[in-house]
Amino acid sequence: TVAVSERAEQASTLRQSARSRSTERAELKGEFANTPQKYVKPDPREGEQWDMAHIKADHAHEITDGSRKVLVGVLDSGIDADHPDLAPNIDVNNSVNCTDGGTIDRSPTGWQPTTSDHGTHVAGTIGAARNGIGITGVAPNVRMASVKVVNDDGFIYPEYAICGFMWAGLRGMDVTNNSYYIDPFEFWCQDQANQAAVVEAVGRAVTWSTKKGTVHVAAAGNSAYDLSRKTTNASSPNDSTPIERTINNGCLDIPTELPEVVTVSSYAQIGTSNETQLSSFSNRGKNVIDVAAPGSRILSTIVKDNGYGLKSGTSMASPHVAGVAALMKSKHPGWRPARVIQQLKAQADERPCAPQQTSSSPGALCTGSPSNNSYAGHGMIDALDAVRR
Ligand SMILES: [Ca+2]
Ligand SMILES: [Ca+2]
Ligand SMILES: [Ca+2]
Ligand SMILES: [Ca+2]
């Protein structure tokens, strides 16, 4: 299920003055004086993108907007093909629909959105164009392929996701974003034969495409659940009558908990400051969460009127990490997935448990060290390090 939680978190103005942004930029230039600088003219609504400032994407763009050679697969509900902020970066030839029973459908419109604008929002965060209108994505010069894996009823069945992962590997994609869990089980238990078979099948597709060079990034999920200490679940199967059942740590949220996948938790801005805390809805878990990214009240592209809107969810956090991975691949085209993943963690900025542990966020408290804890994993993703290291 694609999980978007529109929460009325504190109504806050996200606007930063253009003046303070340019002052920040000027100050930062001293930090890497030997790197060639380019003047970056912000797109009109960049001031509302607190998320991009928080991960230093604005400063990264003074070095590069990413390479045209890099291709990101958006495994989601489709990308609005004629949205003016997305159209320049959509790779039509590599876009595909996987929701026809998991077979490859390359028809011209098969991969476009039907009942959901989730994928359109996710795509804008990864790579909305720098074109003088609207917003700018994390990697505004990379290419994106729509890999439609969400059917018209909002479900992502195993064969759709397997088709998507295989396609990504076949087409040589650098990165995929996966803001969903595979239906109808929120957790697939390896001590149940039929569920174990699905974990195995999806896992093989992930492993195969990773070997082909694709880095897979996925949302941690929106159940405020501690993925490191699983006890019960009452949400599955979600396409018939859910049953409350006892689960254990061998029951996996897939694809996010598969071994080679980058697992992303969501953070929210505190007031209008540059401080953040774990989003109330975000899943967490020591040694499960790899990195954190902004995921609350994220402004991005939507289908209605080719416009813009706010959405919240780990679905919105994951594409920030996919975008940073795309910037990293732009700078280091030869890096294998393991290296990219190791560097995403190493370059992330530490987010210690304190003072977040005292926040009003429900669910398990934060445990672990500043460099690896249950809320932020190895820390907040860092777009600037990705392009200068
Ligand atoms: Ca449109
Ligand atoms: Ca734009
Ligand atoms: Ca992981
Ligand atoms: Ca850093």
mmCIF file of C-alpha atoms and ligand atoms in Angstrom:
data_model
loop_
_atom_site.group_PDB
_atom_site.id
_atom_site.type_symbol
_atom_site.label_atom_id
_atom_site.label_comp_id
_atom_site.label_asym_id
_atom_site.label_seq_id
_atom_site.Cartn_x
_atom_site.Cartn_y
_atom_site.Cartn_z
ATOM 1 C CA THR A 1 0.000 0.000 0.000
ATOM 2 C CA VAL A 2 1.202 3.440 -0.827
ATOM 3 C CA ALA A 3 1.189 5.217 2.437
ATOM 4 C CA VAL A 4 0.767 8.948 2.529
ATOM 5 C CA SER A 5 -0.148 10.434 5.830
ATOM 6 C CA GLU A 6 -1.435 13.954 5.485
ATOM 7 C CA ARG A 7 -1.060 15.100 9.031
ATOM 8 C CA ALA A 8 -2.013 18.469 10.296
ATOM 9 C CA GLU A 9 1.253 19.052 11.988
ATOM 10 C CA GLN A 10 1.642 22.519 13.361
ATOM 11 C CA ALA A 11 0.627 24.975 10.721
ATOM 12 C CA SER A 12 3.884 26.643 9.999
ATOM 13 C CA THR A 13 5.163 28.964 7.422
ATOM 14 C CA LEU A 14 7.834 27.227 5.420
ATOM 15 C CA ARG A 15 8.970 30.275 3.668
ATOM 16 C CA GLN A 16 12.571 31.273 4.054
ATOM 17 C CA SER A 17 13.525 34.656 2.779
ATOM 18 C CA ALA A 18 15.499 34.610 -0.419
ATOM 19 C CA ARG A 19 17.896 36.994 1.242
ATOM 20 C CA SER A 20 18.828 34.637 4.081
ATOM 21 C CA ARG A 21 19.323 31.830 1.569
ATOM 22 C CA SER A 22 21.733 33.847 -0.522
ATOM 23 C CA THR A 23 23.608 34.932 2.601
ATOM 24 C CA GLU A 24 23.964 31.288 3.606
ATOM 25 C CA ARG A 25 25.259 30.474 0.166
ATOM 26 C CA ALA A 26 27.842 33.238 0.310
ATOM 27 C CA GLU A 27 29.052 32.036 3.708
ATOM 28 C CA LEU A 28 29.312 28.478 2.555
ATOM 29 C CA LYS A 29 31.440 29.362 -0.418
ATOM 30 C CA GLY A 30 34.377 29.914 1.914
ATOM 31 C CA GLU A 31 34.061 26.281 2.926
ATOM 32 C CA PHE A 32 35.023 24.888 -0.464
ATOM 33 C CA ALA A 33 36.792 27.772 -2.097
ATOM 34 C CA ASN A 34 38.742 25.567 -4.504
ATOM 35 C CA THR A 35 35.621 24.109 -6.045
ATOM 36 C CA PRO A 36 34.334 26.001 -9.081
ATOM 37 C CA GLN A 37 31.140 27.827 -8.177
ATOM 38 C CA LYS A 38 28.223 28.555 -10.378
ATOM 39 C CA TYR A 39 25.519 31.090 -9.735
ATOM 40 C CA VAL A 40 22.255 29.310 -9.178
ATOM 41 C CA LYS A 41 19.040 31.165 -9.813
ATOM 42 C CA PRO A 42 16.410 29.605 -7.545
ATOM 43 C CA ASP A 43 13.105 28.483 -9.045
ATOM 44 C CA PRO A 44 10.191 30.586 -7.719
ATOM 45 C CA ARG A 45 8.944 28.207 -5.004
ATOM 46 C CA GLU A 46 12.321 26.986 -3.720
ATOM 47 C CA GLY A 47 11.862 29.222 -0.679
ATOM 48 C CA GLU A 48 9.021 26.918 0.420
ATOM 49 C CA GLN A 49 11.168 23.799 0.138
ATOM 50 C CA TRP A 50 12.450 23.536 3.726
ATOM 51 C CA ASP A 51 13.448 19.972 2.937
ATOM 52 C CA MET A 52 15.955 20.948 0.250
ATOM 53 C CA ALA A 53 17.650 23.504 2.486
ATOM 54 C CA HIS A 54 17.768 20.961 5.308
ATOM 55 C CA ILE A 55 19.713 18.399 3.249
ATOM 56 C CA LYS A 56 21.860 21.149 1.653
ATOM 57 C CA ALA A 57 20.553 20.429 -1.850
ATOM 58 C CA ASP A 58 20.614 24.173 -2.582
ATOM 59 C CA HIS A 59 24.343 24.270 -1.863
ATOM 60 C CA ALA A 60 24.966 21.049 -3.781
ATOM 61 C CA HIS A 61 23.416 22.730 -6.821
ATOM 62 C CA GLU A 62 26.096 25.405 -6.741
ATOM 63 C CA ILE A 63 28.416 22.578 -7.777
ATOM 64 C CA THR A 64 26.132 20.416 -9.921
ATOM 65 C CA ASP A 65 22.492 19.622 -10.682
ATOM 66 C CA GLY A 66 23.492 16.055 -11.535
ATOM 67 C CA SER A 67 24.387 14.260 -14.752
ATOM 68 C CA ARG A 68 22.110 13.539 -17.694
ATOM 69 C CA LYS A 69 23.683 10.085 -17.802
ATOM 70 C CA VAL A 70 22.135 9.114 -14.477
ATOM 71 C CA LEU A 71 18.759 7.360 -14.606
ATOM 72 C CA VAL A 72 16.424 6.981 -11.607
ATOM 73 C CA GLY A 73 13.505 4.536 -11.710
ATOM 74 C CA VAL A 74 10.420 5.697 -9.838
ATOM 75 C CA LEU A 75 8.574 2.517 -8.837
ATOM 76 C CA ASP A 76 5.253 4.089 -7.998
ATOM 77 C CA SER A 77 1.804 5.084 -9.325
ATOM 78 C CA GLY A 78 3.120 6.750 -12.489
ATOM 79 C CA ILE A 79 4.516 10.192 -13.316
ATOM 80 C CA ASP A 80 2.414 12.954 -14.861
ATOM 81 C CA ALA A 81 3.979 13.136 -18.318
ATOM 82 C CA ASP A 82 3.024 16.697 -19.201
ATOM 83 C CA HIS A 83 3.682 18.383 -15.878
ATOM 84 C CA PRO A 84 5.982 21.221 -16.998
ATOM 85 C CA ASP A 85 8.281 20.742 -13.997
ATOM 86 C CA LEU A 86 8.742 17.016 -14.747
ATOM 87 C CA ALA A 87 8.379 16.574 -18.514
ATOM 88 C CA PRO A 88 11.951 17.734 -19.297
ATOM 89 C CA ASN A 89 13.380 14.948 -17.126
ATOM 90 C CA ILE A 90 11.109 11.994 -17.924
ATOM 91 C CA ASP A 91 12.826 9.235 -19.867
ATOM 92 C CA VAL A 92 9.875 7.942 -21.884
ATOM 93 C CA ASN A 93 11.854 5.157 -23.546
ATOM 94 C CA ASN A 94 12.705 3.597 -20.181
ATOM 95 C CA SER A 95 9.261 4.037 -18.632
ATOM 96 C CA VAL A 96 7.016 1.018 -18.227
ATOM 97 C CA ASN A 97 3.804 -0.277 -16.689
ATOM 98 C CA CYS A 98 4.206 -3.383 -14.503
ATOM 99 C CA THR A 99 0.622 -3.577 -13.189
ATOM 100 C CA ASP A 100 -0.700 -5.828 -15.955
ATOM 101 C CA GLY A 101 0.050 -8.988 -13.980
ATOM 102 C CA GLY A 102 3.731 -8.115 -13.779
ATOM 103 C CA THR A 103 4.299 -8.260 -17.527
ATOM 104 C CA ILE A 104 6.138 -5.455 -19.301
ATOM 105 C CA ASP A 105 3.736 -2.960 -20.871
ATOM 106 C CA ARG A 106 5.564 -0.276 -22.827
ATOM 107 C CA SER A 107 2.506 1.425 -24.287
ATOM 108 C CA PRO A 108 2.885 5.210 -24.475
ATOM 109 C CA THR A 109 0.399 5.922 -21.707
ATOM 110 C CA GLY A 110 0.589 2.727 -19.609
ATOM 111 C CA TRP A 111 3.056 4.216 -17.140
ATOM 112 C CA GLN A 112 1.144 7.418 -16.542
ATOM 113 C CA PRO A 113 -0.929 8.064 -13.405
ATOM 114 C CA THR A 114 -4.589 7.045 -13.280
ATOM 115 C CA THR A 115 -6.031 7.190 -9.788
ATOM 116 C CA SER A 116 -3.101 8.495 -7.711
ATOM 117 C CA ASP A 117 -0.662 11.376 -7.864
ATOM 118 C CA HIS A 118 1.694 9.760 -5.346
ATOM 119 C CA GLY A 119 4.349 8.942 -7.971
ATOM 120 C CA THR A 120 4.135 12.432 -9.437
ATOM 121 C CA HIS A 121 4.875 13.928 -6.009
ATOM 122 C CA VAL A 122 7.750 11.513 -5.384
ATOM 123 C CA ALA A 123 9.257 12.254 -8.814
ATOM 124 C CA GLY A 124 9.228 16.000 -8.191
ATOM 125 C CA THR A 125 11.284 15.544 -5.036
ATOM 126 C CA ILE A 126 13.856 13.442 -6.875
ATOM 127 C CA GLY A 127 14.196 15.504 -10.007
ATOM 128 C CA ALA A 128 11.848 18.405 -10.698
ATOM 129 C CA ALA A 129 13.643 20.515 -13.304
ATOM 130 C CA ARG A 130 15.540 23.741 -12.750
ATOM 131 C CA ASN A 131 13.591 25.669 -15.362
ATOM 132 C CA GLY A 132 12.424 28.939 -13.866
ATOM 133 C CA ILE A 133 9.075 27.572 -12.708
ATOM 134 C CA GLY A 134 7.785 25.907 -9.550
ATOM 135 C CA ILE A 135 10.186 23.834 -7.494
ATOM 136 C CA THR A 136 13.545 22.136 -7.896
ATOM 137 C CA GLY A 137 14.231 18.486 -7.055
ATOM 138 C CA VAL A 138 17.286 17.075 -5.288
ATOM 139 C CA ALA A 139 18.857 16.142 -8.621
ATOM 140 C CA PRO A 140 17.213 18.442 -11.185
ATOM 141 C CA ASN A 141 19.321 17.376 -14.166
ATOM 142 C CA VAL A 142 19.100 13.577 -13.939
ATOM 143 C CA ARG A 143 16.627 11.498 -15.921
ATOM 144 C CA MET A 144 13.669 9.685 -14.376
ATOM 145 C CA ALA A 145 11.757 6.675 -15.654
ATOM 146 C CA SER A 146 8.215 5.952 -14.522
ATOM 147 C CA VAL A 147 7.945 2.303 -13.477
ATOM 148 C CA LYS A 148 4.308 1.881 -12.599
ATOM 149 C CA VAL A 149 3.802 -0.735 -9.898
ATOM 150 C CA VAL A 150 0.658 0.624 -8.187
ATOM 151 C CA ASN A 151 -2.660 -0.519 -9.673
ATOM 152 C CA ASP A 152 -5.804 1.590 -9.905
ATOM 153 C CA ASP A 153 -6.977 0.331 -6.503
ATOM 154 C CA GLY A 154 -3.710 1.368 -4.855
ATOM 155 C CA PHE A 155 -2.186 -2.106 -4.481
ATOM 156 C CA ILE A 156 1.356 -3.222 -5.236
ATOM 157 C CA TYR A 157 1.365 -6.993 -5.648
ATOM 158 C CA PRO A 158 4.616 -8.973 -5.607
ATOM 159 C CA GLU A 159 4.701 -9.604 -9.349
ATOM 160 C CA TYR A 160 4.430 -5.868 -10.048
ATOM 161 C CA ALA A 161 7.415 -5.043 -7.848
ATOM 162 C CA ILE A 162 9.459 -7.960 -9.221
ATOM 163 C CA CYS A 163 8.745 -6.703 -12.752
ATOM 164 C CA GLY A 164 9.896 -3.227 -11.660
ATOM 165 C CA PHE A 165 13.146 -4.392 -10.083
ATOM 166 C CA MET A 166 13.997 -6.611 -13.067
ATOM 167 C CA TRP A 167 13.250 -3.766 -15.483
ATOM 168 C CA ALA A 168 15.517 -1.424 -13.487
ATOM 169 C CA GLY A 169 18.386 -3.918 -13.733
ATOM 170 C CA LEU A 170 17.767 -4.669 -17.409
ATOM 171 C CA ARG A 171 17.754 -0.989 -18.352
ATOM 172 C CA GLY A 172 20.867 -0.187 -16.334
ATOM 173 C CA MET A 173 19.174 2.192 -13.931
ATOM 174 C CA ASP A 174 21.473 3.791 -11.361
ATOM 175 C CA VAL A 175 18.901 4.184 -8.601
ATOM 176 C CA THR A 176 15.293 3.245 -7.856
ATOM 177 C CA ASN A 177 12.903 4.767 -5.340
ATOM 178 C CA ASN A 178 10.366 2.523 -3.609
ATOM 179 C CA SER A 179 7.817 4.404 -1.511
ATOM 180 C CA TYR A 180 5.484 1.483 -0.756
ATOM 181 C CA TYR A 181 5.248 -1.890 0.847
ATOM 182 C CA ILE A 182 4.223 -4.962 -1.096
ATOM 183 C CA ASP A 183 0.591 -5.993 -0.579
ATOM 184 C CA PRO A 184 -1.385 -7.533 0.914
ATOM 185 C CA PHE A 185 0.928 -8.079 3.924
ATOM 186 C CA GLU A 186 2.556 -5.213 5.772
ATOM 187 C CA PHE A 187 4.912 -7.907 7.127
ATOM 188 C CA TRP A 188 5.751 -11.094 5.188
ATOM 189 C CA CYS A 189 6.595 -13.866 7.652
ATOM 190 C CA GLN A 190 9.395 -16.225 6.712
ATOM 191 C CA ASP A 191 7.959 -18.966 8.934
ATOM 192 C CA GLN A 192 4.854 -19.069 6.689
ATOM 193 C CA ALA A 193 5.658 -20.955 3.468
ATOM 194 C CA ASN A 194 3.546 -18.853 1.109
ATOM 195 C CA GLN A 195 4.819 -15.573 2.563
ATOM 196 C CA ALA A 196 8.428 -16.817 2.639
ATOM 197 C CA ALA A 197 8.189 -17.608 -1.087
ATOM 198 C CA VAL A 198 7.346 -13.974 -1.808
ATOM 199 C CA VAL A 199 10.242 -12.683 0.309
ATOM 200 C CA GLU A 200 12.519 -15.036 -1.624
ATOM 201 C CA ALA A 201 11.181 -14.026 -5.052
ATOM 202 C CA VAL A 202 11.292 -10.272 -4.450
ATOM 203 C CA GLY A 203 14.673 -10.667 -2.742
ATOM 204 C CA ARG A 204 16.099 -12.386 -5.807
ATOM 205 C CA ALA A 205 14.934 -9.569 -8.084
ATOM 206 C CA VAL A 206 16.487 -7.003 -5.748
ATOM 207 C CA THR A 207 19.758 -8.940 -5.526
ATOM 208 C CA TRP A 208 19.947 -9.464 -9.292
ATOM 209 C CA SER A 209 19.356 -5.806 -10.145
ATOM 210 C CA THR A 210 21.770 -4.680 -7.414
ATOM 211 C CA LYS A 211 24.427 -6.858 -9.064
ATOM 212 C CA LYS A 212 23.603 -5.090 -12.331
ATOM 213 C CA GLY A 213 24.454 -1.801 -10.595
ATOM 214 C CA THR A 214 21.150 -0.430 -9.307
ATOM 215 C CA VAL A 215 20.900 1.126 -5.833
ATOM 216 C CA HIS A 216 17.448 0.591 -4.327
ATOM 217 C CA VAL A 217 16.066 3.099 -1.814
ATOM 218 C CA ALA A 218 12.824 2.494 0.119
ATOM 219 C CA ALA A 219 10.491 4.125 2.624
ATOM 220 C CA ALA A 220 10.564 2.657 6.143
ATOM 221 C CA GLY A 221 6.768 2.808 6.466
ATOM 222 C CA ASN A 222 4.217 4.941 8.307
ATOM 223 C CA SER A 223 3.000 2.806 11.216
ATOM 224 C CA ALA A 224 5.141 4.408 13.977
ATOM 225 C CA TYR A 225 6.316 0.809 14.417
ATOM 226 C CA ASP A 226 9.618 -0.438 15.860
ATOM 227 C CA LEU A 227 10.873 -2.687 13.060
ATOM 228 C CA SER A 228 13.602 -4.085 15.326
ATOM 229 C CA ARG A 229 11.089 -5.478 17.835
ATOM 230 C CA LYS A 230 8.082 -6.901 16.058
ATOM 231 C CA THR A 231 5.267 -8.234 18.217
ATOM 232 C CA THR A 232 1.797 -7.972 16.697
ATOM 233 C CA ASN A 233 0.170 -6.704 13.532
ATOM 234 C CA ALA A 234 -3.495 -6.153 12.667
ATOM 235 C CA SER A 235 -3.348 -4.554 9.221
ATOM 236 C CA SER A 236 -3.004 -7.591 6.957
ATOM 237 C CA PRO A 237 -4.138 -8.944 4.594
ATOM 238 C CA ASN A 238 -5.279 -5.504 3.516
ATOM 239 C CA ASP A 239 -7.191 -6.602 0.414
ATOM 240 C CA SER A 240 -9.672 -8.763 2.333
ATOM 241 C CA THR A 241 -10.328 -9.015 6.088
ATOM 242 C CA PRO A 242 -7.286 -8.113 8.189
ATOM 243 C CA ILE A 243 -6.497 -10.497 11.039
ATOM 244 C CA GLU A 244 -4.646 -9.614 14.215
ATOM 245 C CA ARG A 245 -1.643 -11.925 14.481
ATOM 246 C CA THR A 246 1.546 -12.382 16.438
ATOM 247 C CA ILE A 247 4.635 -11.644 14.371
ATOM 248 C CA ASN A 248 8.394 -11.825 14.913
ATOM 249 C CA ASN A 249 11.520 -10.214 13.479
ATOM 250 C CA GLY A 250 11.509 -12.808 10.690
ATOM 251 C CA CYS A 251 8.432 -11.038 9.316
ATOM 252 C CA LEU A 252 9.671 -8.400 6.879
ATOM 253 C CA ASP A 253 8.298 -5.154 5.502
ATOM 254 C CA ILE A 254 9.385 -5.560 1.871
ATOM 255 C CA PRO A 255 11.131 -4.196 -0.040
ATOM 256 C CA THR A 256 12.486 -1.861 2.656
ATOM 257 C CA GLU A 257 13.787 -4.619 4.958
ATOM 258 C CA LEU A 258 15.492 -6.655 2.233
ATOM 259 C CA PRO A 259 19.266 -6.753 2.823
ATOM 260 C CA GLU A 260 20.523 -4.567 -0.043
ATOM 261 C CA VAL A 261 17.860 -1.855 0.238
ATOM 262 C CA VAL A 262 18.470 1.589 1.783
ATOM 263 C CA THR A 263 15.829 2.045 4.516
ATOM 264 C CA VAL A 264 14.685 5.645 5.077
ATOM 265 C CA SER A 265 12.885 7.139 8.104
ATOM 266 C CA SER A 266 11.059 10.481 7.980
ATOM 267 C CA TYR A 267 11.841 13.718 9.826
ATOM 268 C CA ALA A 268 9.681 16.803 10.383
ATOM 269 C CA GLN A 269 10.661 20.423 10.707
ATOM 270 C CA ILE A 270 10.229 21.848 14.212
ATOM 271 C CA GLY A 271 8.345 25.101 13.780
ATOM 272 C CA THR A 272 10.130 27.180 11.179
ATOM 273 C CA SER A 273 13.612 26.335 12.428
ATOM 274 C CA ASN A 274 16.259 24.232 10.729
ATOM 275 C CA GLU A 275 15.827 21.703 13.557
ATOM 276 C CA THR A 276 13.994 18.457 12.884
ATOM 277 C CA GLN A 277 12.619 15.476 14.774
ATOM 278 C CA LEU A 278 11.322 12.057 13.788
ATOM 279 C CA SER A 279 7.922 12.386 12.089
ATOM 280 C CA SER A 280 5.234 11.010 14.394
ATOM 281 C CA PHE A 281 4.138 8.397 11.828
ATOM 282 C CA SER A 282 7.612 7.129 10.877
ATOM 283 C CA ASN A 283 8.657 3.538 11.442
ATOM 284 C CA ARG A 284 11.904 3.212 13.342
ATOM 285 C CA GLY A 285 14.305 0.486 14.478
ATOM 286 C CA LYS A 286 17.911 0.106 15.552
ATOM 287 C CA ASN A 287 20.015 -1.414 12.760
ATOM 288 C CA VAL A 288 16.979 -1.292 10.467
ATOM 289 C CA ILE A 289 16.840 2.416 9.595
ATOM 290 C CA ASP A 290 19.850 3.293 7.432
ATOM 291 C CA VAL A 291 19.394 7.051 6.983
ATOM 292 C CA ALA A 292 16.840 9.813 7.626
ATOM 293 C CA ALA A 293 15.363 12.435 5.293
ATOM 294 C CA PRO A 294 12.672 15.132 5.451
ATOM 295 C CA GLY A 295 9.186 13.648 4.958
ATOM 296 C CA SER A 296 6.647 15.949 6.602
ATOM 297 C CA ARG A 297 4.911 18.765 4.737
ATOM 298 C CA ILE A 298 6.954 18.328 1.591
ATOM 299 C CA LEU A 299 6.076 20.582 -1.340
ATOM 300 C CA SER A 300 6.220 18.817 -4.693
ATOM 301 C CA THR A 301 4.466 18.262 -8.003
ATOM 302 C CA ILE A 302 0.896 16.929 -8.197
ATOM 303 C CA VAL A 303 -1.399 15.910 -11.060
ATOM 304 C CA LYS A 304 -4.241 18.378 -10.444
ATOM 305 C CA ASP A 305 -3.788 21.404 -12.697
ATOM 306 C CA ASN A 306 -0.137 20.397 -13.244
ATOM 307 C CA GLY A 307 0.303 21.985 -9.832
ATOM 308 C CA TYR A 308 2.025 21.669 -6.478
ATOM 309 C CA GLY A 309 0.965 20.383 -3.087
ATOM 310 C CA LEU A 310 2.130 19.275 0.345
ATOM 311 C CA LYS A 311 2.309 15.594 1.298
ATOM 312 C CA SER A 312 3.700 13.816 4.346
ATOM 313 C CA GLY A 313 5.011 10.278 4.779
ATOM 314 C CA THR A 314 8.124 8.163 4.665
ATOM 315 C CA SER A 315 7.074 8.004 0.997
ATOM 316 C CA MET A 316 8.206 11.621 0.783
ATOM 317 C CA ALA A 317 11.467 10.994 2.706
ATOM 318 C CA SER A 318 12.759 8.152 0.535
ATOM 319 C CA PRO A 319 12.934 10.169 -2.730
ATOM 320 C CA HIS A 320 15.296 12.656 -1.075
ATOM 321 C CA VAL A 321 17.726 9.787 -0.551
ATOM 322 C CA ALA A 322 17.206 8.501 -4.094
ATOM 323 C CA GLY A 323 18.010 12.021 -5.313
ATOM 324 C CA VAL A 324 21.185 12.220 -3.242
ATOM 325 C CA ALA A 325 22.245 8.798 -4.534
ATOM 326 C CA ALA A 326 21.664 10.139 -8.060
ATOM 327 C CA LEU A 327 23.890 13.157 -7.339
ATOM 328 C CA MET A 328 26.545 10.798 -5.953
ATOM 329 C CA LYS A 329 26.387 8.617 -9.073
ATOM 330 C CA SER A 330 26.708 11.786 -11.174
ATOM 331 C CA LYS A 331 29.978 12.577 -9.417
ATOM 332 C CA HIS A 332 31.192 8.952 -9.183
ATOM 333 C CA PRO A 333 29.768 7.034 -12.174
ATOM 334 C CA GLY A 334 31.902 3.991 -11.450
ATOM 335 C CA TRP A 335 30.755 3.404 -7.886
ATOM 336 C CA ARG A 336 29.024 0.085 -7.280
ATOM 337 C CA PRO A 337 25.831 -0.012 -5.164
ATOM 338 C CA ALA A 338 27.664 -1.184 -2.027
ATOM 339 C CA ARG A 339 29.987 1.825 -2.227
ATOM 340 C CA VAL A 340 27.134 4.256 -2.812
ATOM 341 C CA ILE A 341 25.211 2.857 0.155
ATOM 342 C CA GLN A 342 28.268 2.935 2.406
ATOM 343 C CA GLN A 343 28.898 6.568 1.433
ATOM 344 C CA LEU A 344 25.251 7.606 1.910
ATOM 345 C CA LYS A 345 25.617 6.437 5.513
ATOM 346 C CA ALA A 346 29.113 7.848 6.043
ATOM 347 C CA GLN A 347 28.239 11.278 4.641
ATOM 348 C CA ALA A 348 24.957 11.577 6.560
ATOM 349 C CA ASP A 349 24.926 14.189 9.344
ATOM 350 C CA GLU A 350 24.489 12.689 12.800
ATOM 351 C CA ARG A 351 21.110 13.134 14.482
ATOM 352 C CA PRO A 352 21.550 12.059 18.100
ATOM 353 C CA CYS A 353 18.605 10.677 20.071
ATOM 354 C CA ALA A 354 18.612 13.583 22.495
ATOM 355 C CA PRO A 355 16.661 15.815 22.587
ATOM 356 C CA GLN A 356 14.319 14.039 20.198
ATOM 357 C CA GLN A 357 13.583 11.389 22.777
ATOM 358 C CA THR A 358 11.503 13.889 24.687
ATOM 359 C CA SER A 359 9.366 14.769 21.687
ATOM 360 C CA SER A 360 5.671 14.049 21.552
ATOM 361 C CA SER A 361 6.199 11.403 18.893
ATOM 362 C CA PRO A 362 4.301 8.188 19.728
ATOM 363 C CA GLY A 363 5.796 4.716 19.725
ATOM 364 C CA ALA A 364 9.186 3.395 20.743
ATOM 365 C CA LEU A 365 11.728 5.858 22.090
ATOM 366 C CA CYS A 366 15.013 6.473 20.345
ATOM 367 C CA THR A 367 17.846 4.078 21.182
ATOM 368 C CA GLY A 368 21.445 3.980 20.029
ATOM 369 C CA SER A 369 24.379 6.296 19.451
ATOM 370 C CA PRO A 370 24.609 9.568 17.530
ATOM 371 C CA SER A 371 26.175 7.676 14.620
ATOM 372 C CA ASN A 372 23.621 4.842 14.545
ATOM 373 C CA ASN A 373 20.249 4.998 16.257
ATOM 374 C CA SER A 374 16.721 3.741 15.866
ATOM 375 C CA TYR A 375 15.261 7.027 14.608
ATOM 376 C CA ALA A 376 17.790 8.392 12.120
ATOM 377 C CA GLY A 377 20.038 5.403 11.465
ATOM 378 C CA HIS A 378 23.392 6.871 10.455
ATOM 379 C CA GLY A 379 21.912 10.358 10.177
ATOM 380 C CA MET A 380 20.310 12.969 7.945
ATOM 381 C CA ILE A 381 21.127 12.549 4.279
ATOM 382 C CA ASP A 382 23.642 15.115 2.946
ATOM 383 C CA ALA A 383 23.351 16.308 -0.668
ATOM 384 C CA LEU A 384 26.365 18.612 -0.452
ATOM 385 C CA ASP A 385 28.799 15.914 0.652
ATOM 386 C CA ALA A 386 27.502 13.719 -2.176
ATOM 387 C CA VAL A 387 28.759 16.149 -4.811
ATOM 388 C CA ARG A 388 31.977 17.386 -3.215
ATOM 389 C CA ARG A 389 33.499 14.213 -1.783
HETATM 390 CA CA CA B 1 -0.680 16.744 -16.355
HETATM 391 CA CA CA B 2 11.311 23.909 -11.582
HETATM 392 CA CA CA B 3 18.245 -1.477 4.810
HETATM 393 CA CA CA B 4 27.884 15.191 6.166
#
